[in-house]
Amino acid sequence: MASVMQQYEVAIEPVKTTLFTSLVDKVVAQQEGQGPGPIRILEVGVGAAPNLRYLLAASEGRQQQQAASLDVDEPRSASMPSSSLAQASPALMQAASPSAHSPLQWELTADAVGFPQQQLRLEVASAEQLPFADASFDAAVMTLVLCSVASPAGTVAEVQRVLKPGGSLLTIEHVAASWDVEPWVRVQQTLLSPLQQAVADGCHLTRETGQLLRQGGWGGLELEEGKVPGLGALLENHVWGIATKA
């Protein structure tokens, strides 16, 4: 399984790089009218935390862009915009996962990608019942989560609940093939989905997550569909994008 996920991360890297850059831009733009303060990002189903390096890279890239736009002769503390991620730190990522993960493993992963430990917090919880207050996060991340939760609709509703108005959800999910375009693939997915659930932590092959997100009542939805190469016909169909809470 580890080798499969490594292969997946290589294949999905261009998509994640673009999406996380867009997410950070949206969060910073949203915060401009709110004044300085910590940017709070929730990741649901953090797993082995492969997304942290993308978030860190996007955050550092944004800070470098802002620094380059400043007059180098000006004191940085006086001229840095209040909306910057630098003044917003410490950024707080809270991770909710339907399965247990060792805090020690989480801390080692955080060290490996460059996040200070005090900026991270791990919560073990159900994705359908997040232990957070309404409108308490600026953004959320879910990748390869809605294929395995008991209630995809309930999970999406919970994420909407804890997002602030204007907050963004970054999502990447593998989805069912279309009956019209790839009927034989869809037949195979339907037949093999019970086995997949048994051997892959409840992962379903027939979830229609794109349709679920389009019906989610978002204020804005930038969603793309495509294939991730190297995964085989059963898993290569994906949806990805950013949804914005009204």
mmCIF file of C-alpha atoms in Angstrom:
data_model
loop_
_atom_site.group_PDB
_atom_site.id
_atom_site.type_symbol
_atom_site.label_atom_id
_atom_site.label_comp_id
_atom_site.label_asym_id
_atom_site.label_seq_id
_atom_site.Cartn_x
_atom_site.Cartn_y
_atom_site.Cartn_z
ATOM 1 C CA MET A 1 0.000 0.000 0.000
ATOM 2 C CA ALA A 2 2.852 2.389 0.811
ATOM 3 C CA SER A 3 4.387 1.944 -2.640
ATOM 4 C CA VAL A 4 1.012 2.508 -4.282
ATOM 5 C CA MET A 5 0.548 5.784 -2.392
ATOM 6 C CA GLN A 6 4.059 6.915 -3.328
ATOM 7 C CA GLN A 7 3.210 6.265 -6.953
ATOM 8 C CA TYR A 8 -0.036 8.158 -6.503
ATOM 9 C CA GLU A 9 1.669 11.192 -4.969
ATOM 10 C CA VAL A 10 4.062 11.398 -7.910
ATOM 11 C CA ALA A 11 1.173 11.263 -10.380
ATOM 12 C CA ILE A 12 -1.029 13.774 -8.539
ATOM 13 C CA GLU A 13 1.748 16.273 -7.699
ATOM 14 C CA PRO A 14 0.978 18.785 -10.511
ATOM 15 C CA VAL A 15 -2.694 18.906 -9.478
ATOM 16 C CA LYS A 16 -1.871 19.351 -5.792
ATOM 17 C CA THR A 17 0.730 22.034 -6.477
ATOM 18 C CA THR A 18 -1.780 24.111 -8.440
ATOM 19 C CA LEU A 19 -4.641 23.584 -5.996
ATOM 20 C CA PHE A 20 -2.694 24.429 -2.848
ATOM 21 C CA THR A 21 -1.286 27.574 -4.447
ATOM 22 C CA SER A 22 -4.833 28.624 -5.315
ATOM 23 C CA LEU A 23 -6.071 27.754 -1.821
ATOM 24 C CA VAL A 24 -3.422 29.884 -0.105
ATOM 25 C CA ASP A 25 -4.182 32.808 -2.435
ATOM 26 C CA LYS A 26 -7.881 32.542 -1.614
ATOM 27 C CA VAL A 27 -7.265 32.361 2.138
ATOM 28 C CA VAL A 28 -4.982 35.391 2.104
ATOM 29 C CA ALA A 29 -7.446 37.385 -0.001
ATOM 30 C CA GLN A 30 -10.263 36.447 2.354
ATOM 31 C CA GLN A 31 -8.307 37.564 5.384
ATOM 32 C CA GLU A 32 -7.383 40.999 4.037
ATOM 33 C CA GLY A 33 -10.547 42.540 5.414
ATOM 34 C CA GLN A 34 -10.386 40.719 8.730
ATOM 35 C CA GLY A 35 -7.111 42.022 10.171
ATOM 36 C CA PRO A 36 -4.129 40.009 11.404
ATOM 37 C CA GLY A 37 -4.628 36.722 13.162
ATOM 38 C CA PRO A 38 -3.879 33.027 12.822
ATOM 39 C CA ILE A 39 -5.027 31.308 9.666
ATOM 40 C CA ARG A 40 -6.781 28.111 10.702
ATOM 41 C CA ILE A 41 -6.817 25.219 8.260
ATOM 42 C CA LEU A 42 -8.565 21.935 8.876
ATOM 43 C CA GLU A 43 -7.500 18.737 7.153
ATOM 44 C CA VAL A 44 -9.991 15.900 7.370
ATOM 45 C CA GLY A 45 -8.425 12.448 7.107
ATOM 46 C CA VAL A 46 -4.800 13.505 7.397
ATOM 47 C CA GLY A 47 -3.409 9.978 7.069
ATOM 48 C CA ALA A 48 0.375 10.093 6.658
ATOM 49 C CA ALA A 49 0.125 13.853 6.018
ATOM 50 C CA PRO A 50 1.301 13.942 2.377
ATOM 51 C CA ASN A 51 -0.436 17.298 1.873
ATOM 52 C CA LEU A 52 1.594 19.263 4.403
ATOM 53 C CA ARG A 53 4.519 19.816 2.066
ATOM 54 C CA TYR A 54 2.211 21.305 -0.561
ATOM 55 C CA LEU A 55 0.664 23.674 1.963
ATOM 56 C CA LEU A 56 4.089 24.692 3.240
ATOM 57 C CA ALA A 57 5.432 25.264 -0.277
ATOM 58 C CA ALA A 58 2.388 27.335 -1.252
ATOM 59 C CA SER A 59 2.640 29.404 1.944
ATOM 60 C CA GLU A 60 6.345 30.053 1.461
ATOM 61 C CA GLY A 61 5.778 30.935 -2.184
ATOM 62 C CA ARG A 62 3.150 33.481 -1.187
ATOM 63 C CA GLN A 63 5.461 35.037 1.395
ATOM 64 C CA GLN A 64 8.285 35.280 -1.134
ATOM 65 C CA GLN A 65 5.983 37.042 -3.599
ATOM 66 C CA GLN A 66 4.946 39.545 -0.946
ATOM 67 C CA ALA A 67 8.529 40.111 0.177
ATOM 68 C CA ALA A 68 9.634 40.716 -3.420
ATOM 69 C CA SER A 69 6.961 43.400 -3.811
ATOM 70 C CA LEU A 70 8.263 45.379 -0.828
ATOM 71 C CA ASP A 71 10.855 48.128 -0.907
ATOM 72 C CA VAL A 72 13.958 46.407 0.486
ATOM 73 C CA ASP A 73 14.950 49.623 2.270
ATOM 74 C CA GLU A 74 11.752 49.652 4.291
ATOM 75 C CA PRO A 75 11.622 47.850 7.658
ATOM 76 C CA ARG A 76 9.847 44.560 7.011
ATOM 77 C CA SER A 77 7.723 44.847 10.165
ATOM 78 C CA ALA A 78 6.370 48.220 9.114
ATOM 79 C CA SER A 79 5.587 47.399 5.521
ATOM 80 C CA MET A 80 4.443 43.764 5.513
ATOM 81 C CA PRO A 81 0.705 43.693 4.697
ATOM 82 C CA SER A 82 -1.445 42.573 7.590
ATOM 83 C CA SER A 83 -2.983 39.901 5.381
ATOM 84 C CA SER A 84 0.309 38.083 4.892
ATOM 85 C CA LEU A 85 0.842 34.552 6.095
ATOM 86 C CA ALA A 86 3.917 35.763 7.960
ATOM 87 C CA GLN A 87 1.901 38.024 10.268
ATOM 88 C CA ALA A 88 -0.873 35.469 10.448
ATOM 89 C CA SER A 89 1.408 32.867 11.960
ATOM 90 C CA PRO A 90 1.352 30.637 13.798
ATOM 91 C CA ALA A 91 -0.898 28.986 11.267
ATOM 92 C CA LEU A 92 -2.935 26.237 12.896
ATOM 93 C CA MET A 93 -3.689 23.037 11.050
ATOM 94 C CA GLN A 94 -6.086 20.756 12.843
ATOM 95 C CA ALA A 95 -6.480 17.255 11.489
ATOM 96 C CA ALA A 96 -9.597 15.197 12.015
ATOM 97 C CA SER A 97 -9.443 11.562 11.009
ATOM 98 C CA PRO A 98 -11.915 8.685 11.277
ATOM 99 C CA SER A 99 -9.041 6.389 12.272
ATOM 100 C CA ALA A 100 -6.434 6.651 15.023
ATOM 101 C CA HIS A 101 -2.964 8.016 14.340
ATOM 102 C CA SER A 102 -0.061 8.267 16.746
ATOM 103 C CA PRO A 103 0.749 11.850 17.812
ATOM 104 C CA LEU A 104 4.436 10.912 17.648
ATOM 105 C CA GLN A 105 4.135 9.833 14.033
ATOM 106 C CA TRP A 106 2.352 13.105 13.282
ATOM 107 C CA GLU A 107 5.094 15.174 14.899
ATOM 108 C CA LEU A 108 7.827 13.375 12.975
ATOM 109 C CA THR A 109 5.977 13.930 9.727
ATOM 110 C CA ALA A 110 5.542 17.610 10.547
ATOM 111 C CA ASP A 111 9.249 17.964 11.228
ATOM 112 C CA ALA A 112 10.060 16.293 7.944
ATOM 113 C CA VAL A 113 8.090 18.803 5.869
ATOM 114 C CA GLY A 114 9.167 21.874 7.820
ATOM 115 C CA PHE A 115 6.155 22.776 9.968
ATOM 116 C CA PRO A 116 6.959 23.808 13.570
ATOM 117 C CA GLN A 117 5.181 21.431 15.913
ATOM 118 C CA GLN A 118 3.458 24.254 17.769
ATOM 119 C CA GLN A 119 1.602 25.117 14.552
ATOM 120 C CA LEU A 120 -0.020 21.697 14.341
ATOM 121 C CA ARG A 121 -2.656 19.895 16.313
ATOM 122 C CA LEU A 122 -4.049 16.419 15.828
ATOM 123 C CA GLU A 123 -7.619 15.478 16.709
ATOM 124 C CA VAL A 124 -8.951 11.935 16.338
ATOM 125 C CA ALA A 125 -12.630 12.226 15.476
ATOM 126 C CA SER A 126 -15.383 11.148 13.125
ATOM 127 C CA ALA A 127 -15.473 13.048 9.855
ATOM 128 C CA GLU A 128 -19.264 13.126 10.141
ATOM 129 C CA GLN A 129 -19.128 14.736 13.610
ATOM 130 C CA LEU A 130 -16.262 17.185 13.747
ATOM 131 C CA PRO A 131 -15.500 18.466 17.279
ATOM 132 C CA PHE A 132 -15.173 22.091 16.198
ATOM 133 C CA ALA A 133 -17.372 25.166 16.486
ATOM 134 C CA ASP A 134 -19.362 26.601 13.593
ATOM 135 C CA ALA A 135 -17.440 28.957 11.290
ATOM 136 C CA SER A 136 -14.106 28.305 12.987
ATOM 137 C CA PHE A 137 -11.798 27.580 10.025
ATOM 138 C CA ASP A 138 -10.566 29.688 7.124
ATOM 139 C CA ALA A 139 -10.060 26.682 4.863
ATOM 140 C CA ALA A 140 -10.314 22.908 4.778
ATOM 141 C CA VAL A 141 -8.565 20.113 2.908
ATOM 142 C CA MET A 142 -9.932 16.673 2.019
ATOM 143 C CA THR A 143 -8.077 14.343 -0.327
ATOM 144 C CA LEU A 144 -9.058 10.699 -0.818
ATOM 145 C CA VAL A 145 -11.483 10.904 2.103
ATOM 146 C CA LEU A 146 -15.001 10.836 0.664
ATOM 147 C CA CYS A 147 -14.383 7.428 -0.902
ATOM 148 C CA SER A 148 -14.186 5.776 2.517
ATOM 149 C CA VAL A 149 -16.310 7.702 5.029
ATOM 150 C CA ALA A 150 -19.658 6.232 6.046
ATOM 151 C CA SER A 151 -21.565 9.335 4.926
ATOM 152 C CA PRO A 152 -19.985 11.477 2.208
ATOM 153 C CA ALA A 153 -22.888 13.937 2.299
ATOM 154 C CA GLY A 154 -22.671 14.182 6.079
ATOM 155 C CA THR A 155 -18.930 14.791 5.922
ATOM 156 C CA VAL A 156 -19.291 17.564 3.343
ATOM 157 C CA ALA A 157 -22.041 19.161 5.440
ATOM 158 C CA GLU A 158 -19.798 19.089 8.526
ATOM 159 C CA VAL A 159 -16.960 20.746 6.640
ATOM 160 C CA GLN A 160 -19.335 23.437 5.436
ATOM 161 C CA ARG A 161 -20.487 23.971 9.008
ATOM 162 C CA VAL A 162 -17.013 24.578 10.417
ATOM 163 C CA LEU A 163 -15.868 26.792 7.538
ATOM 164 C CA LYS A 164 -16.209 30.551 7.868
ATOM 165 C CA PRO A 165 -18.352 32.315 5.252
ATOM 166 C CA GLY A 166 -16.130 32.662 2.223
ATOM 167 C CA GLY A 167 -13.937 29.805 3.423
ATOM 168 C CA SER A 168 -12.600 27.309 0.900
ATOM 169 C CA LEU A 169 -12.481 23.522 0.688
ATOM 170 C CA LEU A 170 -9.739 21.895 -1.388
ATOM 171 C CA THR A 171 -10.708 18.403 -2.463
ATOM 172 C CA ILE A 172 -9.293 15.590 -4.599
ATOM 173 C CA GLU A 173 -11.188 12.295 -4.883
ATOM 174 C CA HIS A 174 -11.224 9.232 -7.095
ATOM 175 C CA VAL A 175 -14.702 8.591 -8.479
ATOM 176 C CA ALA A 176 -16.792 6.083 -10.371
ATOM 177 C CA ALA A 177 -16.482 5.811 -14.121
ATOM 178 C CA SER A 178 -19.390 7.054 -16.197
ATOM 179 C CA TRP A 179 -21.948 4.466 -17.283
ATOM 180 C CA ASP A 180 -22.220 6.292 -20.616
ATOM 181 C CA VAL A 181 -18.494 6.699 -21.350
ATOM 182 C CA GLU A 182 -16.909 3.657 -19.679
ATOM 183 C CA PRO A 183 -19.685 1.167 -18.946
ATOM 184 C CA TRP A 184 -17.375 -1.859 -18.673
ATOM 185 C CA VAL A 185 -15.143 -0.064 -16.163
ATOM 186 C CA ARG A 186 -18.204 0.902 -14.151
ATOM 187 C CA VAL A 187 -19.380 -2.735 -14.137
ATOM 188 C CA GLN A 188 -15.996 -3.835 -12.812
ATOM 189 C CA GLN A 189 -16.056 -1.125 -10.150
ATOM 190 C CA THR A 190 -19.507 -2.215 -9.035
ATOM 191 C CA LEU A 191 -18.492 -5.869 -8.806
ATOM 192 C CA LEU A 192 -15.165 -5.250 -7.080
ATOM 193 C CA SER A 193 -16.185 -2.459 -4.718
ATOM 194 C CA PRO A 194 -17.054 -4.826 -1.806
ATOM 195 C CA LEU A 195 -13.597 -6.399 -2.044
ATOM 196 C CA GLN A 196 -11.983 -2.967 -2.238
ATOM 197 C CA GLN A 197 -13.819 -1.896 0.907
ATOM 198 C CA ALA A 198 -12.563 -4.980 2.734
ATOM 199 C CA VAL A 199 -8.894 -4.594 1.812
ATOM 200 C CA ALA A 200 -8.556 -0.787 1.564
ATOM 201 C CA ASP A 201 -10.029 0.675 4.766
ATOM 202 C CA GLY A 202 -13.582 0.983 3.485
ATOM 203 C CA CYS A 203 -12.700 2.575 0.150
ATOM 204 C CA HIS A 204 -15.606 2.517 -2.331
ATOM 205 C CA LEU A 205 -15.054 2.368 -6.085
ATOM 206 C CA THR A 206 -18.488 3.706 -7.040
ATOM 207 C CA ARG A 207 -18.768 7.041 -5.236
ATOM 208 C CA GLU A 208 -20.027 9.901 -7.430
ATOM 209 C CA THR A 209 -18.325 12.667 -5.503
ATOM 210 C CA GLY A 210 -18.461 15.232 -8.284
ATOM 211 C CA GLN A 211 -22.241 15.088 -8.300
ATOM 212 C CA LEU A 212 -22.302 15.306 -4.503
ATOM 213 C CA LEU A 213 -20.167 18.452 -4.488
ATOM 214 C CA ARG A 214 -22.219 20.081 -7.229
ATOM 215 C CA GLN A 215 -25.349 19.557 -5.149
ATOM 216 C CA GLY A 216 -23.718 20.814 -1.941
ATOM 217 C CA GLY A 217 -25.018 24.379 -1.983
ATOM 218 C CA TRP A 218 -21.606 26.017 -2.255
ATOM 219 C CA GLY A 219 -21.301 29.693 -3.033
ATOM 220 C CA GLY A 220 -18.660 28.865 -5.640
ATOM 221 C CA LEU A 221 -17.314 25.625 -7.073
ATOM 222 C CA GLU A 222 -14.272 25.212 -9.316
ATOM 223 C CA LEU A 223 -14.298 21.503 -10.120
ATOM 224 C CA GLU A 224 -12.392 19.567 -12.767
ATOM 225 C CA GLU A 225 -12.576 15.955 -13.880
ATOM 226 C CA GLY A 226 -9.737 13.895 -15.271
ATOM 227 C CA LYS A 227 -7.649 10.757 -15.038
ATOM 228 C CA VAL A 228 -4.593 10.271 -12.853
ATOM 229 C CA PRO A 229 -2.113 8.206 -14.904
ATOM 230 C CA GLY A 230 -0.660 4.966 -13.651
ATOM 231 C CA LEU A 231 -3.514 3.958 -11.334
ATOM 232 C CA GLY A 232 -5.400 1.584 -13.628
ATOM 233 C CA ALA A 233 -8.941 1.862 -14.900
ATOM 234 C CA LEU A 234 -10.608 1.212 -11.525
ATOM 235 C CA LEU A 235 -8.998 4.183 -9.754
ATOM 236 C CA GLU A 236 -7.821 6.641 -12.385
ATOM 237 C CA ASN A 237 -11.030 8.699 -12.682
ATOM 238 C CA HIS A 238 -10.802 11.738 -10.384
ATOM 239 C CA VAL A 239 -12.439 15.019 -9.522
ATOM 240 C CA TRP A 240 -10.531 17.903 -7.948
ATOM 241 C CA GLY A 241 -11.035 21.548 -7.206
ATOM 242 C CA ILE A 242 -11.941 24.202 -4.654
ATOM 243 C CA ALA A 243 -15.406 24.862 -3.236
ATOM 244 C CA THR A 244 -16.217 28.145 -1.489
ATOM 245 C CA LYS A 245 -18.774 28.519 1.271
ATOM 246 C CA ALA A 246 -21.458 31.107 0.612
#
